[in-house]
CSV table of C-alpha atoms and ligand atoms in Angstrom, one decimal:
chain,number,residue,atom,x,y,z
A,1,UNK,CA,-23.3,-1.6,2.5
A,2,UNK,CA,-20.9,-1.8,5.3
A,3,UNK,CA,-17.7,0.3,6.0
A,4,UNK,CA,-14.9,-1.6,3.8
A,5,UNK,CA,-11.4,-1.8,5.9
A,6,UNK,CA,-8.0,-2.4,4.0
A,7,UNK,CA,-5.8,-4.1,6.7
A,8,UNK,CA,-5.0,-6.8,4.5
A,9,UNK,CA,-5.3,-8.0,0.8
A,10,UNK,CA,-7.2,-10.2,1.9
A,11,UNK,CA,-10.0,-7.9,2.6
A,12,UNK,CA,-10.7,-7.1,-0.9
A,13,UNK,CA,-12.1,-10.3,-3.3
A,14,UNK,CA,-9.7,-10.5,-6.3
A,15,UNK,CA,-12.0,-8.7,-8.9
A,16,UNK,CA,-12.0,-5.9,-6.3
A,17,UNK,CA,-8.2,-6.0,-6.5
A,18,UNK,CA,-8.0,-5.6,-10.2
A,19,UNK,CA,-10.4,-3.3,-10.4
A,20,UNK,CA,-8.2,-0.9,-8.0
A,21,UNK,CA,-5.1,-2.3,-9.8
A,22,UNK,CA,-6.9,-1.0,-13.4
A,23,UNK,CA,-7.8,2.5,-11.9
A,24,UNK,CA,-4.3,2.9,-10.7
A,25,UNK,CA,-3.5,2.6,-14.2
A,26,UNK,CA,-5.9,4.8,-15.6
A,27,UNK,CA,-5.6,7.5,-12.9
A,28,UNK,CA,-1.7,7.5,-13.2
A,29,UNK,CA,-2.4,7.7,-17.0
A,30,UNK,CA,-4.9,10.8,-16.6
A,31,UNK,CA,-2.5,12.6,-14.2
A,32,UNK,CA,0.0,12.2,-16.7
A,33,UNK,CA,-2.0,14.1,-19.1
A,34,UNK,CA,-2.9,16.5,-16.9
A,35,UNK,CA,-6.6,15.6,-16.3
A,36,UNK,CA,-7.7,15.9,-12.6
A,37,UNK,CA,-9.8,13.7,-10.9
A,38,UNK,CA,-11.3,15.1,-7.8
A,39,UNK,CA,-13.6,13.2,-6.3
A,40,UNK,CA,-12.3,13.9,-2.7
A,41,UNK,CA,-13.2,17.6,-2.2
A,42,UNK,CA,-14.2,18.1,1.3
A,43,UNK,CA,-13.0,15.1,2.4
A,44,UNK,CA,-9.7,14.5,4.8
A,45,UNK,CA,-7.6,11.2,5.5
A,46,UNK,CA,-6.0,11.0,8.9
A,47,UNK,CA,-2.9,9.8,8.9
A,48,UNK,CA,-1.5,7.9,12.4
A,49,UNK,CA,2.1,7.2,11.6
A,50,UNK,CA,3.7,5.5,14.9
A,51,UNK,CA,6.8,4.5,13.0
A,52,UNK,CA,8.9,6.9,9.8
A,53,UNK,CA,7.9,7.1,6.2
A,54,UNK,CA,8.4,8.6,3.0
A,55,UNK,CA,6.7,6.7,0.3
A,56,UNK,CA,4.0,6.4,2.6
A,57,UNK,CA,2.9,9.7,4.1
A,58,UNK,CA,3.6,11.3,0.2
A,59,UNK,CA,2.2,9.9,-1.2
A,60,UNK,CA,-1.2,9.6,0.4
A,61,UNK,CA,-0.6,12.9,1.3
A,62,UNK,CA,-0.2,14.0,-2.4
A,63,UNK,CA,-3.0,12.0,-3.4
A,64,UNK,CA,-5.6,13.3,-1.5
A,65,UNK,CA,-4.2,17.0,-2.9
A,66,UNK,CA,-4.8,15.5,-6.3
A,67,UNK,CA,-8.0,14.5,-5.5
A,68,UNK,CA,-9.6,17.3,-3.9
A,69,UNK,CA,-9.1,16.6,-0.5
A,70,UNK,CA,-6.9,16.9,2.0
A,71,UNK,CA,-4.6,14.5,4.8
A,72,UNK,CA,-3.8,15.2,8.4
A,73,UNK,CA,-0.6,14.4,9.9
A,74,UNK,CA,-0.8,12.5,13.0
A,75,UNK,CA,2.3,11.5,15.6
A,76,UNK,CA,2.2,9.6,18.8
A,77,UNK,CA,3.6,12.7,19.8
A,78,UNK,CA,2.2,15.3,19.8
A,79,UNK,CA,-1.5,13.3,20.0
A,80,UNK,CA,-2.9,11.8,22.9
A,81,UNK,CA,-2.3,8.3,21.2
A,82,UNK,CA,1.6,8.7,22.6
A,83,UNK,CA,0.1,9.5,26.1
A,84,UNK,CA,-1.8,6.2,26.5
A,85,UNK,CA,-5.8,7.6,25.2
A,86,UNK,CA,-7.4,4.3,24.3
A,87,UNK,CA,-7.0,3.3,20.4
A,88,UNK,CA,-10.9,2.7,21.0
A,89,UNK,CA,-11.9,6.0,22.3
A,90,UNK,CA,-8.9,7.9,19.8
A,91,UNK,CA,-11.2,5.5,16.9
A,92,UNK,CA,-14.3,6.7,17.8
A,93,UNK,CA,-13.2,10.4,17.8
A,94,UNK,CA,-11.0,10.4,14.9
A,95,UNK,CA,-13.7,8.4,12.5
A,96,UNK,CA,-16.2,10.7,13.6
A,97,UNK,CA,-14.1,14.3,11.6
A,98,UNK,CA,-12.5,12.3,9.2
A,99,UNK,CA,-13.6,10.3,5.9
A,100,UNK,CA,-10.7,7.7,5.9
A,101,UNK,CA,-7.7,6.9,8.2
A,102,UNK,CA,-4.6,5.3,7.6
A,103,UNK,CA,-2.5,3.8,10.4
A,104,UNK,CA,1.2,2.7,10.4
A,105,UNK,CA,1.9,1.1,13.4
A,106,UNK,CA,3.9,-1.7,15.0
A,107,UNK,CA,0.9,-4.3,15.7
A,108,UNK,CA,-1.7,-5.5,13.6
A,109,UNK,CA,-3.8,-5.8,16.3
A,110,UNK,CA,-4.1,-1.8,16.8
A,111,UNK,CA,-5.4,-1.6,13.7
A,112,UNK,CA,-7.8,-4.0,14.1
A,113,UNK,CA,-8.9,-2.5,17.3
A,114,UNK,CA,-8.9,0.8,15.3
A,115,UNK,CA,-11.0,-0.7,12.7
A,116,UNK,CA,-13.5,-2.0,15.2
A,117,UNK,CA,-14.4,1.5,16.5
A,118,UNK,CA,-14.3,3.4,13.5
A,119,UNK,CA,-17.3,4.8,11.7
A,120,UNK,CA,-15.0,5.0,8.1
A,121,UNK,CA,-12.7,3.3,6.2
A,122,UNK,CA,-9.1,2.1,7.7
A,123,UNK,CA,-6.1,1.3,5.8
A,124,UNK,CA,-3.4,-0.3,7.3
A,125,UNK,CA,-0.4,1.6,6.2
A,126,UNK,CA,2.2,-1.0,7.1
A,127,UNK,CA,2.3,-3.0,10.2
A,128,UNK,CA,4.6,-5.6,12.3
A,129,UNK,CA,2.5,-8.2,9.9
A,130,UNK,CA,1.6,-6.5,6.7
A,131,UNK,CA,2.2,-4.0,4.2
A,132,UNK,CA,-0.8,-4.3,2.0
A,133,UNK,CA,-0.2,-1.3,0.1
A,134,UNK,CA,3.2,-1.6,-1.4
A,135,UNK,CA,1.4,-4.5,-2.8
A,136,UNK,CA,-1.1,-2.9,-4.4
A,137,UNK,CA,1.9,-0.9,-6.1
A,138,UNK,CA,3.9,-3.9,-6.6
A,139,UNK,CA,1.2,-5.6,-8.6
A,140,UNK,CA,0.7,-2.9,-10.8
A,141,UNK,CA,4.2,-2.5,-11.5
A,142,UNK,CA,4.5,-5.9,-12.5
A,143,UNK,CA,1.4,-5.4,-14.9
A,144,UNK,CA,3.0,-2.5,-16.4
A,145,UNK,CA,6.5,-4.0,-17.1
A,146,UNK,CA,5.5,-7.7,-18.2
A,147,UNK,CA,1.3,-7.9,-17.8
A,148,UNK,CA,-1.1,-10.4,-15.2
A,149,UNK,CA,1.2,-12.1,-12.5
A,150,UNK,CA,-0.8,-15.1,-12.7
A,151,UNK,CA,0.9,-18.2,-12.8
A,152,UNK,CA,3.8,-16.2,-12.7
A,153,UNK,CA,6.6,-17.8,-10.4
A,154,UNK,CA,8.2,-15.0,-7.4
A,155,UNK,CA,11.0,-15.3,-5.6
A,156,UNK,CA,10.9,-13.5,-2.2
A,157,UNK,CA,14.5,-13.6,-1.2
A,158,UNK,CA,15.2,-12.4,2.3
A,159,UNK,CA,13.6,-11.8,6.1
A,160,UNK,CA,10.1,-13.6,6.3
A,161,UNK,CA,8.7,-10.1,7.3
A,162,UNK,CA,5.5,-7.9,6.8
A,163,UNK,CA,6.6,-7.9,3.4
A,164,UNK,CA,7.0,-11.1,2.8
A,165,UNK,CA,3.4,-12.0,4.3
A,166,UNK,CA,2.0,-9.7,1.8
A,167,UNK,CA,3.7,-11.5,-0.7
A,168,UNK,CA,2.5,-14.1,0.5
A,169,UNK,CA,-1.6,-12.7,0.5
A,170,UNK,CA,-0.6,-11.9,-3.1
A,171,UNK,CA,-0.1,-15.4,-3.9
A,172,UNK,CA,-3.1,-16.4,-3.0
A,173,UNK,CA,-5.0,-13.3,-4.5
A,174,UNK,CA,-3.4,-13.5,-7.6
A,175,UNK,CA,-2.5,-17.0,-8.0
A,176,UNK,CA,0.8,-17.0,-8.8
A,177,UNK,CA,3.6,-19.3,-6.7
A,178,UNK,CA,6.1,-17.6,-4.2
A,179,UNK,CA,9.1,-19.5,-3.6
A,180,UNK,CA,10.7,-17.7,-0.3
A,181,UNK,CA,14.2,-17.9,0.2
A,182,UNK,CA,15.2,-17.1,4.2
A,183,UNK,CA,17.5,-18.2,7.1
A,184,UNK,CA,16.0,-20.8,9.1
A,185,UNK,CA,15.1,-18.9,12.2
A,186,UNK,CA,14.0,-15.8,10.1
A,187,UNK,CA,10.7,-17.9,8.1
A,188,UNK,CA,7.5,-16.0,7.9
A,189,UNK,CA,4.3,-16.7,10.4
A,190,UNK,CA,3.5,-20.3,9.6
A,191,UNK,CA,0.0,-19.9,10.0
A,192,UNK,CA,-0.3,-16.9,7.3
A,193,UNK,CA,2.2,-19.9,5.1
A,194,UNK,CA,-0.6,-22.2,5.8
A,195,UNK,CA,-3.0,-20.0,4.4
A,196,UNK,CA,-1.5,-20.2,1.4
A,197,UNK,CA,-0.8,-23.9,0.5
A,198,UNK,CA,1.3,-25.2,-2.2
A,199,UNK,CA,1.5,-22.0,-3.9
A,200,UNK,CA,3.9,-21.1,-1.2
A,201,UNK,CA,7.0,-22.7,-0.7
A,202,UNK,CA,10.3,-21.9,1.5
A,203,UNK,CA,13.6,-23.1,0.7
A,204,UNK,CA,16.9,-22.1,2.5
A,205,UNK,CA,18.9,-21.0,-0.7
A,206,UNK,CA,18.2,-18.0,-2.3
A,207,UNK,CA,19.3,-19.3,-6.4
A,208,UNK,CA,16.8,-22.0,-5.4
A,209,UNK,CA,14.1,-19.5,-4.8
A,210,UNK,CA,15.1,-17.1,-8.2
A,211,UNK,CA,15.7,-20.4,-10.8
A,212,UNK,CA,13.7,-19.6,-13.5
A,213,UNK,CA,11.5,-16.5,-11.6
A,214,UNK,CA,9.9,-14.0,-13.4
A,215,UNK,CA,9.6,-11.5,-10.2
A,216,UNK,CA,12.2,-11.3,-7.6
A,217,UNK,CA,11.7,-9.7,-4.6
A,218,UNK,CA,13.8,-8.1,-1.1
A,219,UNK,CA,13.6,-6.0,1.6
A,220,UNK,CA,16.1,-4.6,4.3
A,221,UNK,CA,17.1,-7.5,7.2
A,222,UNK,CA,16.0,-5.5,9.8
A,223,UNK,CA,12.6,-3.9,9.9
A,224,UNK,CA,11.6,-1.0,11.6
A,225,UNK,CA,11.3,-2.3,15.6
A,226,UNK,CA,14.4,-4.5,14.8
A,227,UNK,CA,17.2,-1.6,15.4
A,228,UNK,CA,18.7,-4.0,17.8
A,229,UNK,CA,18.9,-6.8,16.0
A,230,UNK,CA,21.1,-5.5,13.3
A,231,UNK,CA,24.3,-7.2,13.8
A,232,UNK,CA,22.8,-10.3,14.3
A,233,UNK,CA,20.9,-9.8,11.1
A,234,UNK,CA,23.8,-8.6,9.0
A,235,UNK,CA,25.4,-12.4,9.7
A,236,UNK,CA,22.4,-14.4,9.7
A,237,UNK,CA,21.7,-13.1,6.4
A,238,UNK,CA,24.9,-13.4,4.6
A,239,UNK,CA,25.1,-15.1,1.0
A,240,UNK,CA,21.1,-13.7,1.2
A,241,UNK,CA,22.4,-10.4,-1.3
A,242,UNK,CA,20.3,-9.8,-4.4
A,243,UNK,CA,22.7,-9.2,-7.5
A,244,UNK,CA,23.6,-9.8,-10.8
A,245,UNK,CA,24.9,-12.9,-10.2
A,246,UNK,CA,21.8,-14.1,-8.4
A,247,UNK,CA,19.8,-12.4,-11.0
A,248,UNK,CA,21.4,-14.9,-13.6
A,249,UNK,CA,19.5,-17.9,-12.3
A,250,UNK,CA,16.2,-16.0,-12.7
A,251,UNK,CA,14.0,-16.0,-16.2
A,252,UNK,CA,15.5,-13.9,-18.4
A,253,UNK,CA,12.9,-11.7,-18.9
A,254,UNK,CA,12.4,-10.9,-14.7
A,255,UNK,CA,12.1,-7.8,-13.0
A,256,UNK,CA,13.4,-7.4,-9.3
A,257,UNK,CA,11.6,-5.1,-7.2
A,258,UNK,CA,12.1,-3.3,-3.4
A,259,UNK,CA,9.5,-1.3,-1.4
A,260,UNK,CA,12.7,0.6,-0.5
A,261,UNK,CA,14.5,2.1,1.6
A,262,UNK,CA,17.3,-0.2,0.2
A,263,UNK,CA,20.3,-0.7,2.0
A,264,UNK,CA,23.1,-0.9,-0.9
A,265,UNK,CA,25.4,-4.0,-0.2
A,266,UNK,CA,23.1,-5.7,2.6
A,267,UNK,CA,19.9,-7.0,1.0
A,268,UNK,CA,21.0,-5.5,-2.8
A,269,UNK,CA,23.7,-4.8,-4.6
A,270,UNK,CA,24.1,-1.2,-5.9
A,271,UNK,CA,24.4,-2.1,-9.6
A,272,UNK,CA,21.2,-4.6,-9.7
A,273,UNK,CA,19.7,-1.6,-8.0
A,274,UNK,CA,20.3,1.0,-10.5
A,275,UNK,CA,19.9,-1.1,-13.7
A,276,UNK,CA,16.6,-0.1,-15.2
A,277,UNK,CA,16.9,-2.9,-17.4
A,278,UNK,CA,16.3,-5.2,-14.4
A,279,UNK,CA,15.1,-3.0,-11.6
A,280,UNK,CA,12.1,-1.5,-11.4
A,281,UNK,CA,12.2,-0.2,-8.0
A,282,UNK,CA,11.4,3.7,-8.7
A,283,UNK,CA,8.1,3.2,-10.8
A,284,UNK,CA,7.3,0.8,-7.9
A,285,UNK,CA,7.9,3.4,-5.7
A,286,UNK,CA,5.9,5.8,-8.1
A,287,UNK,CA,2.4,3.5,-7.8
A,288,UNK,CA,1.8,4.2,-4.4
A,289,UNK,CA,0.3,7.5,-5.1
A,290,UNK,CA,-1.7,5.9,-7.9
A,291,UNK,CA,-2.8,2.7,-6.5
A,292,UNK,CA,-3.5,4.4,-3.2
A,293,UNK,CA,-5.5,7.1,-4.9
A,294,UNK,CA,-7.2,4.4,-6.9
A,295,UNK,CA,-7.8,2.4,-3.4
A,296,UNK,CA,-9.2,5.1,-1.5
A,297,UNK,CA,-11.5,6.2,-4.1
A,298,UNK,CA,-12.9,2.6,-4.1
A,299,UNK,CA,-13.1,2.1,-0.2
A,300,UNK,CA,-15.3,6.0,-0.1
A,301,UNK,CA,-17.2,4.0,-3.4
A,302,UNK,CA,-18.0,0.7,-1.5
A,303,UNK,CA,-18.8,2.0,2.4
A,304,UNK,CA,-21.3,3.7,3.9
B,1,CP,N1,8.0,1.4,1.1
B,1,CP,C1,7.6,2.2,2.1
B,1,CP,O1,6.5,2.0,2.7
B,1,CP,O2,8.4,3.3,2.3
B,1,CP,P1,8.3,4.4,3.5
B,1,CP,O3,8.7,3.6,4.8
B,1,CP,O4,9.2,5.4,3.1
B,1,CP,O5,6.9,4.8,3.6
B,2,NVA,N1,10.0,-4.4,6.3
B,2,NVA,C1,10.2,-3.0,6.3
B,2,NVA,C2,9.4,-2.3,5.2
B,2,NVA,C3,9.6,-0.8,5.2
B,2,NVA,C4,8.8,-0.2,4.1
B,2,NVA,C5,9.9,-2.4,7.7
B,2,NVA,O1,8.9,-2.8,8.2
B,2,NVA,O2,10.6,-1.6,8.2
């Protein structure tokens, strides 16, 4: 056995990925009844975060409580990652106290680097590229509300971010076809598109992207890193607004989902936000702690 990384989706096989997305269930379903599941005593998750959270850091942070162990808090600084220590040598160092890390940072290539050096499992806890975990929790949201998103169709309606590429990895993991609806000038990395092929399409309009989805998708316009852009953003994007109306093109039956923080009016209307009937956003937020729990526990399983 070798260490397993989770920098991507793609760095589990697709039985791996519903086998984690099945333990998310079961775990969340054993919480619930107040069973504990501690397979994690002794052991600690460091936790880089070069960029905010909530979801994120608790819910990892929670889930290693729940599961016997316990997470370390890490900023840029007040660590000698913000005062230019080599992501190598900080690897090395780090991956020789701790079972797992988890890194949010601004590019992928850090964590790669990170990866490279380290003597345990890395999760990459959102980058400039990807955001594997909220996928994790996406998918089993979906499962939960409406069952397998195979051959499902998802409309990804909005910037052609981090998000959207792991959308895009879940495509291709799960089989299912993502029609992407973006501003020319805002398209996701053609070469992760490629990666995908005709199970991935981009079209300009967004009711072009939702007719007849079963899954719709956003995220804010402006990432984290993209402060600046805002304005520009805010216009690019217009008519790109997730609502009701837009909702009406979409299967009757779909769910819209948002790894929040949502920004009400922008990317989504308040109403489609807050109708459970429709949105599922706060279970999705909810399955991070579970599928991350159910991750972890498979990456100690699997590496050695
Ligand atoms: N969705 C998500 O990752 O949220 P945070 O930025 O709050 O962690
Ligand atoms: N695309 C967003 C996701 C936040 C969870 C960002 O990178 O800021």
């Amino acid at each position: 056995m070798a260490i397993r990384h989770f920098l991507s989706l793609m760095d589990l096989t697709r039985e791996e990925l519903d086998t984690v997305i099945e333990r998310a269930i079961e775990l969340k379903a054993l919480r619930a009844q107040g069973i504990a599941t501690e397979p994690f005593r002794d052991k600690v998750l460091g936790m880089i975060f070069e960029k905010s959270s909530t979801r994120t850091r608790v819910s990892f942070e929670a889930g290693m409580a729940q599961m016997g162990g316990s997470a370390l808090f890490l900023s840029p600084r007040d660590t000698q990652l913000g005062r230019g220590e080599p992501i190598e040598d900080s690897a090395r160092v780090i991956s020789r106290m701790v079972d797992m890390v988890m890194i949010r940072t601004f590019g992928h290539n850090v964590l790669e680097r990170f990866a490279a050096h380290s003597r345990v499992p890395v999760i990459n806890a959102l980058s400039d590229s990807f955001h594997p975990c909220q996928l994790l929790a996406d998918v089993q949201t979906y499962v939960e509300h409406r069952g397998s998103p195979t051959g499902r169709v998802v409309a990804w309606v909005g910037d052609g971010n981090n998000m959207c590429h792991s959308y895009i990895n879940a495509a291709r993991q799960f089989d299912f076809e993502l029609r992407i609806a973006c501003p020319e000038g805002y398209d996701p990395d053609e070469s992760i598109v490629a990666t995908a092929g005709d199970r991935v399409s981009i079209v300009r309009k967004p009711q072009d992207a939702v007719r007849d989805a079963d899954w719709v998708a956003t995220d804010v316009w402006a990432s984290m890193g993209q402060e600046t852009e805002q304005q520009q953003r805010l216009k690019a994007f217009e008519g790109f607004l997730v609502d009701h109306e837009l909702m009406s093109h979409a299967n009757s039956e779909a769910i819209f989902m948002h790894c929040l923080p949502a920004h009400r009016g922008e990317e989504v209307s308040a109403e489609l936000l807050e109708d459970e009937n429709i949105s599922v956003v706060w279970d999705e937020a909810e399955n991070r702690l579970h599928a991350q729990k159910a991750l972890m526990e498979f990456l100690q399983e699997n590496s050695n």
